Amino acid sequence: TAYEFGRYRDLIEFAAFTGARRNEILLFHKHHIDWTRGEIRLATLKKRRRAKAERFLSIKDIGPRLENLLKRMNPHPEPGYFFATRDGKPWNEHYVNKVFIILRKKAGLQQYRFHDLRHTFAMHRVMTRITFRQLQIELGHSSPQSVQAYLDQATRFDPKESIFYSEAAFGARCA
């Protein structure tokens, strides 16, 4: 239905615009948006360390496409999660995987994984010339080596090709 398609589109855009991991998307709640501070909070469960972690993203730094997406998305009125069924039950990782497989097949992108949306976020953020440390914080990586690969590749691209590029936000920085 149109309701589900809109949610699927929101899921893909949210993943690409935030670099959110699957479990961060499933935990994303209306209270995780702070319009006063202009940031979103992504809560995650670090599986290797078995600990909870949080990272914050500036809505303004990411750009107008994220802001427009957040304004367009509607959380479920009861539990407040953005990615929940009509009856308020939150989506689970299996459901997200199933939806992604269906969508990528329809798009003819057989070889892509959901995690590749996180790589898309990282590459496009680097294309807009953010700093190494800023990318490391935005991705929530503790290891600098995991961020270095994006920096090495992104210099080959024009910042204006980035999904985050806007003349107002990045024009002076990317000139």
mmCIF file with all atom_site columns, C-alpha atoms in Angstrom:
data_model
loop_
_atom_site.group_PDB
_atom_site.id
_atom_site.type_symbol
_atom_site.label_atom_id
_atom_site.label_alt_id
_atom_site.label_comp_id
_atom_site.label_asym_id
_atom_site.label_entity_id
_atom_site.label_seq_id
_atom_site.pdbx_PDB_ins_code
_atom_site.Cartn_x
_atom_site.Cartn_y
_atom_site.Cartn_z
_atom_site.occupancy
_atom_site.B_iso_or_equiv
_atom_site.pdbx_formal_charge
_atom_site.auth_seq_id
_atom_site.auth_comp_id
_atom_site.auth_asym_id
_atom_site.auth_atom_id
_atom_site.pdbx_PDB_model_num
ATOM 1   C CA . THR A 1 1   ? 0.000  0.000  0.000   1.00 0.00 ? 1   THR A CA 1
ATOM 2   C CA . ALA A 1 2   ? 0.987  3.645  -0.225  1.00 0.00 ? 2   ALA A CA 1
ATOM 3   C CA . TYR A 1 3   ? 1.461  3.752  3.560   1.00 0.00 ? 3   TYR A CA 1
ATOM 4   C CA . GLU A 1 4   ? 4.045  0.978  3.511   1.00 0.00 ? 4   GLU A CA 1
ATOM 5   C CA . PHE A 1 5   ? 5.804  2.331  0.421   1.00 0.00 ? 5   PHE A CA 1
ATOM 6   C CA . GLY A 1 6   ? 6.207  5.722  2.102   1.00 0.00 ? 6   GLY A CA 1
ATOM 7   C CA . ARG A 1 7   ? 7.682  4.060  5.181   1.00 0.00 ? 7   ARG A CA 1
ATOM 8   C CA . TYR A 1 8   ? 10.078 2.002  3.056   1.00 0.00 ? 8   TYR A CA 1
ATOM 9   C CA . ARG A 1 9   ? 11.256 5.114  1.241   1.00 0.00 ? 9   ARG A CA 1
ATOM 10  C CA . ASP A 1 10  ? 11.718 6.862  4.591   1.00 0.00 ? 10  ASP A CA 1
ATOM 11  C CA . LEU A 1 11  ? 13.730 3.888  5.851   1.00 0.00 ? 11  LEU A CA 1
ATOM 12  C CA . ILE A 1 12  ? 16.141 3.961  2.906   1.00 0.00 ? 12  ILE A CA 1
ATOM 13  C CA . GLU A 1 13  ? 16.529 7.748  2.976   1.00 0.00 ? 13  GLU A CA 1
ATOM 14  C CA . PHE A 1 14  ? 16.994 7.792  6.755   1.00 0.00 ? 14  PHE A CA 1
ATOM 15  C CA . ALA A 1 15  ? 19.725 5.160  6.508   1.00 0.00 ? 15  ALA A CA 1
ATOM 16  C CA . ALA A 1 16  ? 21.502 7.022  3.692   1.00 0.00 ? 16  ALA A CA 1
ATOM 17  C CA . PHE A 1 17  ? 21.167 10.481 5.293   1.00 0.00 ? 17  PHE A CA 1
ATOM 18  C CA . THR A 1 18  ? 22.269 9.421  8.793   1.00 0.00 ? 18  THR A CA 1
ATOM 19  C CA . GLY A 1 19  ? 24.493 6.371  8.340   1.00 0.00 ? 19  GLY A CA 1
ATOM 20  C CA . ALA A 1 20  ? 22.284 4.693  10.931  1.00 0.00 ? 20  ALA A CA 1
ATOM 21  C CA . ARG A 1 21  ? 22.798 1.044  11.652  1.00 0.00 ? 21  ARG A CA 1
ATOM 22  C CA . ARG A 1 22  ? 19.750 -1.229 11.425  1.00 0.00 ? 22  ARG A CA 1
ATOM 23  C CA . ASN A 1 23  ? 19.280 -1.349 15.191  1.00 0.00 ? 23  ASN A CA 1
ATOM 24  C CA . GLU A 1 24  ? 19.600 2.456  15.424  1.00 0.00 ? 24  GLU A CA 1
ATOM 25  C CA . ILE A 1 25  ? 16.802 2.819  12.896  1.00 0.00 ? 25  ILE A CA 1
ATOM 26  C CA . LEU A 1 26  ? 14.555 0.422  14.782  1.00 0.00 ? 26  LEU A CA 1
ATOM 27  C CA . LEU A 1 27  ? 15.140 2.329  18.043  1.00 0.00 ? 27  LEU A CA 1
ATOM 28  C CA . PHE A 1 28  ? 14.618 5.768  16.460  1.00 0.00 ? 28  PHE A CA 1
ATOM 29  C CA . HIS A 1 29  ? 11.904 7.521  18.456  1.00 0.00 ? 29  HIS A CA 1
ATOM 30  C CA . LYS A 1 30  ? 10.229 10.935 18.317  1.00 0.00 ? 30  LYS A CA 1
ATOM 31  C CA . HIS A 1 31  ? 12.130 11.902 21.483  1.00 0.00 ? 31  HIS A CA 1
ATOM 32  C CA . HIS A 1 32  ? 15.410 11.409 19.595  1.00 0.00 ? 32  HIS A CA 1
ATOM 33  C CA . ILE A 1 33  ? 14.848 14.603 17.604  1.00 0.00 ? 33  ILE A CA 1
ATOM 34  C CA . ASP A 1 34  ? 15.755 17.808 19.416  1.00 0.00 ? 34  ASP A CA 1
ATOM 35  C CA . TRP A 1 35  ? 14.666 20.678 17.179  1.00 0.00 ? 35  TRP A CA 1
ATOM 36  C CA . THR A 1 36  ? 15.838 23.234 19.760  1.00 0.00 ? 36  THR A CA 1
ATOM 37  C CA . ARG A 1 37  ? 19.424 21.986 19.600  1.00 0.00 ? 37  ARG A CA 1
ATOM 38  C CA . GLY A 1 38  ? 19.074 21.002 15.939  1.00 0.00 ? 38  GLY A CA 1
ATOM 39  C CA . GLU A 1 39  ? 20.238 17.434 16.396  1.00 0.00 ? 39  GLU A CA 1
ATOM 40  C CA . ILE A 1 40  ? 19.141 13.852 16.372  1.00 0.00 ? 40  ILE A CA 1
ATOM 41  C CA . ARG A 1 41  ? 20.280 11.122 18.730  1.00 0.00 ? 41  ARG A CA 1
ATOM 42  C CA . LEU A 1 42  ? 20.941 7.638  17.453  1.00 0.00 ? 42  LEU A CA 1
ATOM 43  C CA . ALA A 1 43  ? 20.977 4.984  20.160  1.00 0.00 ? 43  ALA A CA 1
ATOM 44  C CA . THR A 1 44  ? 22.705 1.735  19.345  1.00 0.00 ? 44  THR A CA 1
ATOM 45  C CA . LEU A 1 45  ? 23.566 -1.559 20.920  1.00 0.00 ? 45  LEU A CA 1
ATOM 46  C CA . LYS A 1 46  ? 27.244 -2.346 20.423  1.00 0.00 ? 46  LYS A CA 1
ATOM 47  C CA . LYS A 1 47  ? 27.164 -6.104 19.941  1.00 0.00 ? 47  LYS A CA 1
ATOM 48  C CA . ARG A 1 48  ? 30.853 -6.736 20.422  1.00 0.00 ? 48  ARG A CA 1
ATOM 49  C CA . ARG A 1 49  ? 31.035 -4.749 23.645  1.00 0.00 ? 49  ARG A CA 1
ATOM 50  C CA . ARG A 1 50  ? 27.448 -5.572 24.669  1.00 0.00 ? 50  ARG A CA 1
ATOM 51  C CA . ALA A 1 51  ? 26.921 -1.977 25.643  1.00 0.00 ? 51  ALA A CA 1
ATOM 52  C CA . LYS A 1 52  ? 24.606 0.856  24.701  1.00 0.00 ? 52  LYS A CA 1
ATOM 53  C CA . ALA A 1 53  ? 26.059 3.843  22.919  1.00 0.00 ? 53  ALA A CA 1
ATOM 54  C CA . GLU A 1 54  ? 24.715 7.088  21.524  1.00 0.00 ? 54  GLU A CA 1
ATOM 55  C CA . ARG A 1 55  ? 25.826 9.428  18.823  1.00 0.00 ? 55  ARG A CA 1
ATOM 56  C CA . PHE A 1 56  ? 24.460 12.805 17.886  1.00 0.00 ? 56  PHE A CA 1
ATOM 57  C CA . LEU A 1 57  ? 24.130 14.289 14.411  1.00 0.00 ? 57  LEU A CA 1
ATOM 58  C CA . SER A 1 58  ? 23.604 17.952 13.658  1.00 0.00 ? 58  SER A CA 1
ATOM 59  C CA . ILE A 1 59  ? 20.610 18.340 11.368  1.00 0.00 ? 59  ILE A CA 1
ATOM 60  C CA . LYS A 1 60  ? 22.047 21.568 9.923   1.00 0.00 ? 60  LYS A CA 1
ATOM 61  C CA . ASP A 1 61  ? 25.468 19.991 9.249   1.00 0.00 ? 61  ASP A CA 1
ATOM 62  C CA . ILE A 1 62  ? 23.918 17.066 7.406   1.00 0.00 ? 62  ILE A CA 1
ATOM 63  C CA . GLY A 1 63  ? 21.802 19.394 5.315   1.00 0.00 ? 63  GLY A CA 1
ATOM 64  C CA . PRO A 1 64  ? 18.314 20.272 4.171   1.00 0.00 ? 64  PRO A CA 1
ATOM 65  C CA . ARG A 1 65  ? 17.473 16.834 2.800   1.00 0.00 ? 65  ARG A CA 1
ATOM 66  C CA . LEU A 1 66  ? 17.690 15.288 6.276   1.00 0.00 ? 66  LEU A CA 1
ATOM 67  C CA . GLU A 1 67  ? 15.684 18.142 7.777   1.00 0.00 ? 67  GLU A CA 1
ATOM 68  C CA . ASN A 1 68  ? 12.963 17.722 5.141   1.00 0.00 ? 68  ASN A CA 1
ATOM 69  C CA . LEU A 1 69  ? 12.876 13.972 5.708   1.00 0.00 ? 69  LEU A CA 1
ATOM 70  C CA . LEU A 1 70  ? 12.521 14.374 9.477   1.00 0.00 ? 70  LEU A CA 1
ATOM 71  C CA . LYS A 1 71  ? 9.683  16.852 9.016   1.00 0.00 ? 71  LYS A CA 1
ATOM 72  C CA . ARG A 1 72  ? 7.944  14.518 6.565   1.00 0.00 ? 72  ARG A CA 1
ATOM 73  C CA . MET A 1 73  ? 8.237  11.376 8.675   1.00 0.00 ? 73  MET A CA 1
ATOM 74  C CA . ASN A 1 74  ? 5.503  10.731 11.205  1.00 0.00 ? 74  ASN A CA 1
ATOM 75  C CA . PRO A 1 75  ? 6.082  8.615  14.296  1.00 0.00 ? 75  PRO A CA 1
ATOM 76  C CA . HIS A 1 76  ? 3.439  6.171  15.410  1.00 0.00 ? 76  HIS A CA 1
ATOM 77  C CA . PRO A 1 77  ? 1.165  8.080  17.814  1.00 0.00 ? 77  PRO A CA 1
ATOM 78  C CA . GLU A 1 78  ? 1.264  5.471  20.598  1.00 0.00 ? 78  GLU A CA 1
ATOM 79  C CA . PRO A 1 79  ? 4.821  4.203  21.088  1.00 0.00 ? 79  PRO A CA 1
ATOM 80  C CA . GLY A 1 80  ? 6.441  7.078  19.153  1.00 0.00 ? 80  GLY A CA 1
ATOM 81  C CA . TYR A 1 81  ? 8.742  4.952  16.994  1.00 0.00 ? 81  TYR A CA 1
ATOM 82  C CA . PHE A 1 82  ? 9.175  6.074  13.404  1.00 0.00 ? 82  PHE A CA 1
ATOM 83  C CA . PHE A 1 83  ? 9.475  2.595  11.965  1.00 0.00 ? 83  PHE A CA 1
ATOM 84  C CA . ALA A 1 84  ? 6.529  0.733  13.405  1.00 0.00 ? 84  ALA A CA 1
ATOM 85  C CA . THR A 1 85  ? 3.592  -1.172 11.968  1.00 0.00 ? 85  THR A CA 1
ATOM 86  C CA . ARG A 1 86  ? 0.122  0.388  11.874  1.00 0.00 ? 86  ARG A CA 1
ATOM 87  C CA . ASP A 1 87  ? -0.715 -1.207 15.212  1.00 0.00 ? 87  ASP A CA 1
ATOM 88  C CA . GLY A 1 88  ? 2.413  0.289  16.822  1.00 0.00 ? 88  GLY A CA 1
ATOM 89  C CA . LYS A 1 89  ? 4.643  -2.755 16.947  1.00 0.00 ? 89  LYS A CA 1
ATOM 90  C CA . PRO A 1 90  ? 8.195  -1.776 16.045  1.00 0.00 ? 90  PRO A CA 1
ATOM 91  C CA . TRP A 1 91  ? 9.754  -3.307 12.984  1.00 0.00 ? 91  TRP A CA 1
ATOM 92  C CA . ASN A 1 92  ? 12.411 -5.931 13.620  1.00 0.00 ? 92  ASN A CA 1
ATOM 93  C CA . GLU A 1 93  ? 15.728 -6.559 11.848  1.00 0.00 ? 93  GLU A CA 1
ATOM 94  C CA . HIS A 1 94  ? 14.313 -9.504 9.904   1.00 0.00 ? 94  HIS A CA 1
ATOM 95  C CA . TYR A 1 95  ? 11.513 -7.327 8.512   1.00 0.00 ? 95  TYR A CA 1
ATOM 96  C CA . VAL A 1 96  ? 13.940 -4.545 7.545   1.00 0.00 ? 96  VAL A CA 1
ATOM 97  C CA . ASN A 1 97  ? 16.151 -7.081 5.752   1.00 0.00 ? 97  ASN A CA 1
ATOM 98  C CA . LYS A 1 98  ? 13.166 -8.521 3.904   1.00 0.00 ? 98  LYS A CA 1
ATOM 99  C CA . VAL A 1 99  ? 11.963 -5.080 2.812   1.00 0.00 ? 99  VAL A CA 1
ATOM 100 C CA . PHE A 1 100 ? 15.444 -4.082 1.679   1.00 0.00 ? 100 PHE A CA 1
ATOM 101 C CA . ILE A 1 101 ? 15.847 -7.254 -0.396  1.00 0.00 ? 101 ILE A CA 1
ATOM 102 C CA . ILE A 1 102 ? 12.516 -6.614 -2.131  1.00 0.00 ? 102 ILE A CA 1
ATOM 103 C CA . LEU A 1 103 ? 13.378 -2.978 -2.843  1.00 0.00 ? 103 LEU A CA 1
ATOM 104 C CA . ARG A 1 104 ? 16.879 -3.633 -4.090  1.00 0.00 ? 104 ARG A CA 1
ATOM 105 C CA . LYS A 1 105 ? 15.611 -6.372 -6.449  1.00 0.00 ? 105 LYS A CA 1
ATOM 106 C CA . LYS A 1 106 ? 12.989 -3.990 -7.846  1.00 0.00 ? 106 LYS A CA 1
ATOM 107 C CA . ALA A 1 107 ? 15.762 -1.445 -8.386  1.00 0.00 ? 107 ALA A CA 1
ATOM 108 C CA . GLY A 1 108 ? 18.008 -4.051 -10.057 1.00 0.00 ? 108 GLY A CA 1
ATOM 109 C CA . LEU A 1 109 ? 20.701 -3.764 -7.375  1.00 0.00 ? 109 LEU A CA 1
ATOM 110 C CA . GLN A 1 110 ? 21.238 -7.438 -6.568  1.00 0.00 ? 110 GLN A CA 1
ATOM 111 C CA . GLN A 1 111 ? 24.690 -7.144 -4.993  1.00 0.00 ? 111 GLN A CA 1
ATOM 112 C CA . TYR A 1 112 ? 23.949 -4.442 -2.396  1.00 0.00 ? 112 TYR A CA 1
ATOM 113 C CA . ARG A 1 113 ? 23.492 -4.941 1.339   1.00 0.00 ? 113 ARG A CA 1
ATOM 114 C CA . PHE A 1 114 ? 21.610 -2.746 3.778   1.00 0.00 ? 114 PHE A CA 1
ATOM 115 C CA . HIS A 1 115 ? 24.920 -1.820 5.393   1.00 0.00 ? 115 HIS A CA 1
ATOM 116 C CA . ASP A 1 116 ? 25.995 -0.284 2.077   1.00 0.00 ? 116 ASP A CA 1
ATOM 117 C CA . LEU A 1 117 ? 23.672 2.641  2.876   1.00 0.00 ? 117 LEU A CA 1
ATOM 118 C CA . ARG A 1 118 ? 25.976 3.400  5.799   1.00 0.00 ? 118 ARG A CA 1
ATOM 119 C CA . HIS A 1 119 ? 28.932 3.418  3.408   1.00 0.00 ? 119 HIS A CA 1
ATOM 120 C CA . THR A 1 120 ? 26.962 5.746  1.122   1.00 0.00 ? 120 THR A CA 1
ATOM 121 C CA . PHE A 1 121 ? 26.493 8.145  4.029   1.00 0.00 ? 121 PHE A CA 1
ATOM 122 C CA . ALA A 1 122 ? 30.205 8.062  4.870   1.00 0.00 ? 122 ALA A CA 1
ATOM 123 C CA . MET A 1 123 ? 31.375 8.611  1.299   1.00 0.00 ? 123 MET A CA 1
ATOM 124 C CA . HIS A 1 124 ? 29.001 11.475 0.677   1.00 0.00 ? 124 HIS A CA 1
ATOM 125 C CA . ARG A 1 125 ? 29.879 13.148 3.988   1.00 0.00 ? 125 ARG A CA 1
ATOM 126 C CA . VAL A 1 126 ? 33.565 12.995 3.094   1.00 0.00 ? 126 VAL A CA 1
ATOM 127 C CA . MET A 1 127 ? 32.803 14.355 -0.370  1.00 0.00 ? 127 MET A CA 1
ATOM 128 C CA . THR A 1 128 ? 31.544 17.520 1.332   1.00 0.00 ? 128 THR A CA 1
ATOM 129 C CA . ARG A 1 129 ? 34.969 17.850 2.948   1.00 0.00 ? 129 ARG A CA 1
ATOM 130 C CA . ILE A 1 130 ? 34.100 17.240 6.589   1.00 0.00 ? 130 ILE A CA 1
ATOM 131 C CA . THR A 1 131 ? 37.023 16.524 8.863   1.00 0.00 ? 131 THR A CA 1
ATOM 132 C CA . PHE A 1 132 ? 38.371 13.093 9.676   1.00 0.00 ? 132 PHE A CA 1
ATOM 133 C CA . ARG A 1 133 ? 37.367 13.449 13.328  1.00 0.00 ? 133 ARG A CA 1
ATOM 134 C CA . GLN A 1 134 ? 33.865 14.666 12.466  1.00 0.00 ? 134 GLN A CA 1
ATOM 135 C CA . LEU A 1 135 ? 33.267 11.625 10.248  1.00 0.00 ? 135 LEU A CA 1
ATOM 136 C CA . GLN A 1 136 ? 34.579 9.307  12.942  1.00 0.00 ? 136 GLN A CA 1
ATOM 137 C CA . ILE A 1 137 ? 32.138 10.824 15.455  1.00 0.00 ? 137 ILE A CA 1
ATOM 138 C CA . GLU A 1 138 ? 29.205 10.786 13.036  1.00 0.00 ? 138 GLU A CA 1
ATOM 139 C CA . LEU A 1 139 ? 29.783 7.109  12.241  1.00 0.00 ? 139 LEU A CA 1
ATOM 140 C CA . GLY A 1 140 ? 30.348 6.202  15.874  1.00 0.00 ? 140 GLY A CA 1
ATOM 141 C CA . HIS A 1 141 ? 33.650 4.463  15.100  1.00 0.00 ? 141 HIS A CA 1
ATOM 142 C CA . SER A 1 142 ? 36.225 4.129  17.834  1.00 0.00 ? 142 SER A CA 1
ATOM 143 C CA . SER A 1 143 ? 38.944 3.070  15.404  1.00 0.00 ? 143 SER A CA 1
ATOM 144 C CA . PRO A 1 144 ? 40.454 5.650  13.027  1.00 0.00 ? 144 PRO A CA 1
ATOM 145 C CA . GLN A 1 145 ? 41.414 2.866  10.588  1.00 0.00 ? 145 GLN A CA 1
ATOM 146 C CA . SER A 1 146 ? 37.761 2.169  9.836   1.00 0.00 ? 146 SER A CA 1
ATOM 147 C CA . VAL A 1 147 ? 37.305 5.765  8.670   1.00 0.00 ? 147 VAL A CA 1
ATOM 148 C CA . GLN A 1 148 ? 40.499 6.077  6.602   1.00 0.00 ? 148 GLN A CA 1
ATOM 149 C CA . ALA A 1 149 ? 39.182 4.063  3.642   1.00 0.00 ? 149 ALA A CA 1
ATOM 150 C CA . TYR A 1 150 ? 36.433 6.627  3.019   1.00 0.00 ? 150 TYR A CA 1
ATOM 151 C CA . LEU A 1 151 ? 38.913 9.494  3.033   1.00 0.00 ? 151 LEU A CA 1
ATOM 152 C CA . ASP A 1 152 ? 41.172 7.742  0.550   1.00 0.00 ? 152 ASP A CA 1
ATOM 153 C CA . GLN A 1 153 ? 38.343 7.214  -1.964  1.00 0.00 ? 153 GLN A CA 1
ATOM 154 C CA . ALA A 1 154 ? 36.292 10.375 -1.574  1.00 0.00 ? 154 ALA A CA 1
ATOM 155 C CA . THR A 1 155 ? 38.967 12.743 -2.859  1.00 0.00 ? 155 THR A CA 1
ATOM 156 C CA . ARG A 1 156 ? 38.251 11.390 -6.353  1.00 0.00 ? 156 ARG A CA 1
ATOM 157 C CA . PHE A 1 157 ? 34.777 12.947 -6.338  1.00 0.00 ? 157 PHE A CA 1
ATOM 158 C CA . ASP A 1 158 ? 33.424 16.454 -6.778  1.00 0.00 ? 158 ASP A CA 1
ATOM 159 C CA . PRO A 1 159 ? 31.661 17.685 -3.609  1.00 0.00 ? 159 PRO A CA 1
ATOM 160 C CA . LYS A 1 160 ? 28.764 18.919 -5.737  1.00 0.00 ? 160 LYS A CA 1
ATOM 161 C CA . GLU A 1 161 ? 27.931 15.275 -6.535  1.00 0.00 ? 161 GLU A CA 1
ATOM 162 C CA . SER A 1 162 ? 27.182 14.578 -2.875  1.00 0.00 ? 162 SER A CA 1
ATOM 163 C CA . ILE A 1 163 ? 23.622 13.998 -1.650  1.00 0.00 ? 163 ILE A CA 1
ATOM 164 C CA . PHE A 1 164 ? 24.503 16.436 1.156   1.00 0.00 ? 164 PHE A CA 1
ATOM 165 C CA . TYR A 1 165 ? 25.733 19.235 -1.044  1.00 0.00 ? 165 TYR A CA 1
ATOM 166 C CA . SER A 1 166 ? 23.828 22.492 -1.017  1.00 0.00 ? 166 SER A CA 1
ATOM 167 C CA . GLU A 1 167 ? 25.211 25.815 -2.168  1.00 0.00 ? 167 GLU A CA 1
ATOM 168 C CA . ALA A 1 168 ? 24.083 27.542 1.031   1.00 0.00 ? 168 ALA A CA 1
ATOM 169 C CA . ALA A 1 169 ? 25.630 25.024 3.423   1.00 0.00 ? 169 ALA A CA 1
ATOM 170 C CA . PHE A 1 170 ? 28.740 23.901 1.567   1.00 0.00 ? 170 PHE A CA 1
ATOM 171 C CA . GLY A 1 171 ? 29.416 26.388 -1.211  1.00 0.00 ? 171 GLY A CA 1
ATOM 172 C CA . ALA A 1 172 ? 32.092 28.317 0.651   1.00 0.00 ? 172 ALA A CA 1
ATOM 173 C CA . ARG A 1 173 ? 33.614 25.214 2.265   1.00 0.00 ? 173 ARG A CA 1
ATOM 174 C CA . CYS A 1 174 ? 33.893 23.284 -1.003  1.00 0.00 ? 174 CYS A CA 1
ATOM 175 C CA . ALA A 1 175 ? 35.107 26.095 -3.249  1.00 0.00 ? 175 ALA A CA 1
#
